[in-house]
Amino acid sequence: MADEIGTRTAAVAAAIRDRLATRALAPGEKLPSIRRFAATMGVSPSTVVEAYDRLAAEGLIRARPGSGFFVSGAVSPLALTEAEPRRDRAIDPLWVSRQSLDAGPDMLKPGCGWLPAEWMPNAAIRRAVRGLAQQAGEAVLTDYGAARGALTLRRHLVRRLAGEGIDLGADQVLLTASGMQAIDLIGRFLLRPGDTVIVDDPCYFNFQALLRVHAVRPVGVPYTPTGPDLTAFAAALAEHRPRLYVTNSALHNPTGATLTPQTAHRLLTLAAAHDLTIVEDDIFADLEPEPSPRLAALDGLARVIRVSSFSKTLSASIRCGYVAARADWIEALVDLQVATGFGGPSPVAAELIAATLTDGSYRKHLEALRRRLSRARREAAARLEPLGIAPWIVPRGGFTLWCRLPERQDAGALARAGLAEGLVLAPGNVFSVAQTASGFMRFNVAQMTDPRVYEGLARAMAQAQTDSPPTPSP
Amino acid sequence: MADEIGTRTAAVAAAIRDRLATRALAPGEKLPSIRRFAATMGVSPSTVVEAYDRLAAEGLIRARPGSGFFVSGAVSPLALTEAEPRRDRAIDPLWVSRQSLDAGPDMLKPGCGWLPAEWMPNAAIRRAVRGLAQQAGEAVLTDYGAARGALTLRRHLVRRLAGEGIDLGADQVLLTASGMQAIDLIGRFLLRPGDTVIVDDPCYFNFQALLRVHAVRPVGVPYTPTGPDLTAFAAALAEHRPRLYVTNSALHNPTGATLTPQTAHRLLTLAAAHDLTIVEDDIFADLEPEPSPRLAALDGLARVIRVSSFSKTLSASIRCGYVAARADWIEALVDLQVATGFGGPSPVAAELIAATLTDGSYRKHLEALRRRLSRARREAAARLEPLGIAPWIVPRGGFTLWCRLPERQDAGALARAGLAEGLVLAPGNVFSVAQTASGFMRFNVAQMTDPRVYEGLARAMAQAQTDSPPTPSP
């Protein structure tokens, strides 16, 4: 019965659509009255109302209270198409993001910073979404929710952090719209224009993009296979009196390196001596085969602020990040988040994340993911080797492979040539404050199972050498 | 069969929970091996794995690869409780937000800025969520999505804005995490510390909170029942050379007033003469009985930027806002959004919003909502009258009622006394840059159907007069 009504409604809507397409009904014109059109079509008036409502919801027609329905102004089909990313844009810290986010469906993305959709726990997410439809109360579906974000997920994070040895209360966790937004809020809280901030060199390019927005000066400290170079770190502290150090722990982006316990301890000792605050982003933590030292755990959230999100192992569509920090700092961050975004992240998103995390399948998903990445890493390294591209180190986990290009290959020129070959690449210098990584490229092994990646890369390498004069190594 | 397994798993999980509660298993201790515990419980090893996984997902136990499962560190129940809002905090532009967002379930919220959950289109949202579980592709569930946000929703907005007479392309629409975040991005794009920004007096308190974060100076222009006072507006332009004017159109917050066509036209003429950019937030548009003049439509998005969201009529949990503006400005805003939050809002949120908007029922929901609000407005005004509280104007639509308090009542003192009576109120001065609204209170008629609101208000009024000396009217 419901289906039959649906079919009739669809038929009436289709008849109107035809008249709009052929301009039998022109923009601005009044539609037939409901009663008259019902008679014409041999359906009930309520079916016509249903059809008109559907077309109005699509914006094709508009209801004017008291006067009926009218044809909307024409929208050119061009106005409804997606903008392609600009290929000529400068290769800056936003280049990889913009090319990756808006890449057309035919592009391959060995440079992008996330896993393919089919590697994510789709079945568990779908279960969580179904559960939401069935069980969620009205408040969860429509209300703003608590200023710190949904308590369900914050409780889960309190338990999880306790497992790392970090004791904290739910009032010390603030959910945010994303991991980046978490760092942005911290920047707004702690930084003033002109301040200096230490980052790793290389570091995640978006840290640089963010610091630029805050009008602060990034100072890069070389990253070694065991963490930041401590001599350079100490020198930077003495010379620049930085306010903040922003870093990735667990699996460092882009190198995949791991902080050792000694480096972590000495780093915190240096930070204490210079009253430095540290933002530790451990967004890749769930990809580690086993937990590595964490600054927040050693420090107990005294001068370390933990940020993270679920975008790399669960979903980047159901976006949600968090900050764990001193209670008084969180209180200030809540004010900032209300002022700049009103309220926390979507309660619906937080509930879906919590439901997927507490679904018993999440651990198995992670285990399968780690095995799959391990295979993909070996495979990618083996297929890059004949091209003369060699990993700087072989990471313990994760999906990044920070590689040295052959002599005379400039990563920027190669990335440009890659676009023409249908490849989004991540050239070294977008990660380097000092711009000393033109001979490096970050690869995402999970996005490199298609052989066309290597064929395109070979052609792009040949092209890049023709395009640009060889750059001397720094 | 599936149920039977579920029951066995639950029984095993419950047995472990018991041992944890009684400390038969202490923090750090290793759990029985899977094989041994399967024998103890008379179930299959896979059932024990399932149960352990569930407990691990809850954070009660942890898996150590290769060594089995261990009891997690203890988390005190106190660490898992929600923080109450601080009652002693200063009555500043963040006061209403913080008290409303974190109000306990027993508080009544005539001061809050949104509709009760049960007034929202819950059935349509639930249908949209169910549709997502059934039909969404993996990319929608887990990928970052396009930098400007989901094309489905942007197309809908292009059509909707075309209906207002605003011609634009999908590349001129940027989805954001919320309406406030949209304004925040614009501020980051156009404002520098020390700039001056015009706001209405009174205006939505969070505009002031946001401008404070941007370290710019707000200048208030008195709002009249037909829009801003144009003489004062012209004087402010001449004196302060402001960079931006941020305002609510459709139904002005807090007054519920409507811009007239003459005021809108003169305002744009003044803006053009002084090269002023205007942010028009029409978040209450769908609550209007019929459309009022819009600055963006008159101006054609030349110097007006439209921002809005779906939080007031659809869902604030499935958060999503947008900006419509010149294409080159949107391009710059995309960069800022990537740098500070990475990518647009949750694609899942955008898809759910689009599905609910194009569900034929949305127009009927809005019509019912307007009728219900109209009744609630009359009823609230009638019940406030005996308390000596009178509306400044009776708005054409929406849920706000901007009211003058009786002589000698200070809205701030009353708001504090209200908390003790279980009421979150919105005192006038949080809306007033010049702090000239201590004799006003904003009420939300949709949150005032419970008679305890009026009883509490009467008691709080008596208490407030005792607490604080009468304030002379400005």
Short mmCIF file of N, CA, C and O in Angstrom, two decimals, chain A residues 47 63 66 127 133 150 192 194 219 238 246 255 262 291 311 373 391 418 425 427 437 468:
data_model
loop_
_atom_site.label_atom_id
_atom_site.label_comp_id
_atom_site.label_asym_id
_atom_site.label_seq_id
_atom_site.Cartn_x
_atom_site.Cartn_y
_atom_site.Cartn_z
N THR A 47 -1.89 12.90 -2.99
CA THR A 47 -0.75 12.41 -3.78
C THR A 47 -0.05 13.57 -4.47
O THR A 47 1.18 13.64 -4.52
N ALA A 63 6.82 26.84 -2.63
CA ALA A 63 5.49 27.11 -2.10
C ALA A 63 5.44 28.57 -1.67
O ALA A 63 6.35 29.03 -0.99
N GLY A 66 -0.40 30.54 0.87
CA GLY A 66 -1.63 31.20 0.45
C GLY A 66 -1.81 31.34 -1.05
O GLY A 66 -2.91 31.62 -1.53
N ARG A 127 26.48 -1.00 11.36
CA ARG A 127 25.72 -1.49 12.53
C ARG A 127 25.44 -0.34 13.48
O ARG A 127 24.34 -0.21 14.02
N ALA A 133 19.51 4.68 14.35
CA ALA A 133 18.16 4.86 13.80
C ALA A 133 17.13 4.20 14.70
O ALA A 133 16.04 4.72 14.92
N ALA A 150 29.74 14.51 23.86
CA ALA A 150 28.97 13.40 24.42
C ALA A 150 29.76 12.65 25.51
O ALA A 150 30.90 12.24 25.29
N ARG A 192 50.15 33.68 20.70
CA ARG A 192 49.86 35.04 20.27
C ARG A 192 50.69 35.29 19.02
O ARG A 192 51.77 34.71 18.87
N GLY A 194 53.30 36.19 16.41
CA GLY A 194 54.72 36.47 16.62
C GLY A 194 55.42 35.45 17.50
O GLY A 194 56.65 35.40 17.52
N VAL A 219 59.69 26.86 13.98
CA VAL A 219 61.12 26.57 13.93
C VAL A 219 61.23 25.05 13.84
O VAL A 219 60.65 24.34 14.67
N ALA A 238 66.92 27.38 23.58
CA ALA A 238 67.73 28.48 24.09
C ALA A 238 67.61 29.71 23.19
O ALA A 238 67.49 30.83 23.67
N VAL A 246 54.77 21.17 18.77
CA VAL A 246 53.68 20.34 18.24
C VAL A 246 54.31 19.15 17.54
O VAL A 246 55.14 19.33 16.64
N THR A 255 57.59 10.43 8.67
CA THR A 255 58.68 9.45 8.59
C THR A 255 58.29 8.05 9.06
O THR A 255 58.95 7.07 8.70
N GLN A 262 64.27 6.97 25.95
CA GLN A 262 65.32 7.92 26.36
C GLN A 262 65.05 9.31 25.76
O GLN A 262 65.15 10.31 26.45
N PRO A 291 52.35 -0.57 21.71
CA PRO A 291 52.44 0.84 22.10
C PRO A 291 53.88 1.31 22.31
O PRO A 291 54.69 0.61 22.92
N SER A 311 39.95 9.47 12.71
CA SER A 311 39.85 9.56 11.25
C SER A 311 40.72 8.55 10.51
O SER A 311 40.47 8.25 9.36
N LEU A 373 48.59 -3.78 6.36
CA LEU A 373 49.55 -2.69 6.14
C LEU A 373 50.97 -3.24 6.05
O LEU A 373 51.79 -2.74 5.28
N PRO A 391 63.17 3.67 1.02
CA PRO A 391 62.68 4.19 2.30
C PRO A 391 63.84 4.69 3.17
O PRO A 391 64.90 4.06 3.23
N GLY A 418 53.31 14.25 -11.75
CA GLY A 418 52.42 13.18 -11.29
C GLY A 418 50.95 13.51 -11.56
O GLY A 418 50.18 12.64 -11.98
N LEU A 425 50.67 13.12 -5.42
CA LEU A 425 51.87 12.77 -4.65
C LEU A 425 52.09 13.77 -3.52
O LEU A 425 51.49 14.85 -3.50
N PRO A 427 55.12 15.69 -2.05
CA PRO A 427 56.55 16.01 -2.18
C PRO A 427 57.15 16.49 -0.86
O PRO A 427 56.50 17.18 -0.08
N ALA A 437 63.84 19.08 2.07
CA ALA A 437 63.41 17.72 1.75
C ALA A 437 62.98 17.59 0.30
O ALA A 437 62.13 16.77 -0.03
N SER A 468 62.37 20.14 -15.31
CA SER A 468 63.07 21.05 -14.40
C SER A 468 64.54 20.70 -14.29
O SER A 468 64.90 19.52 -14.32
#
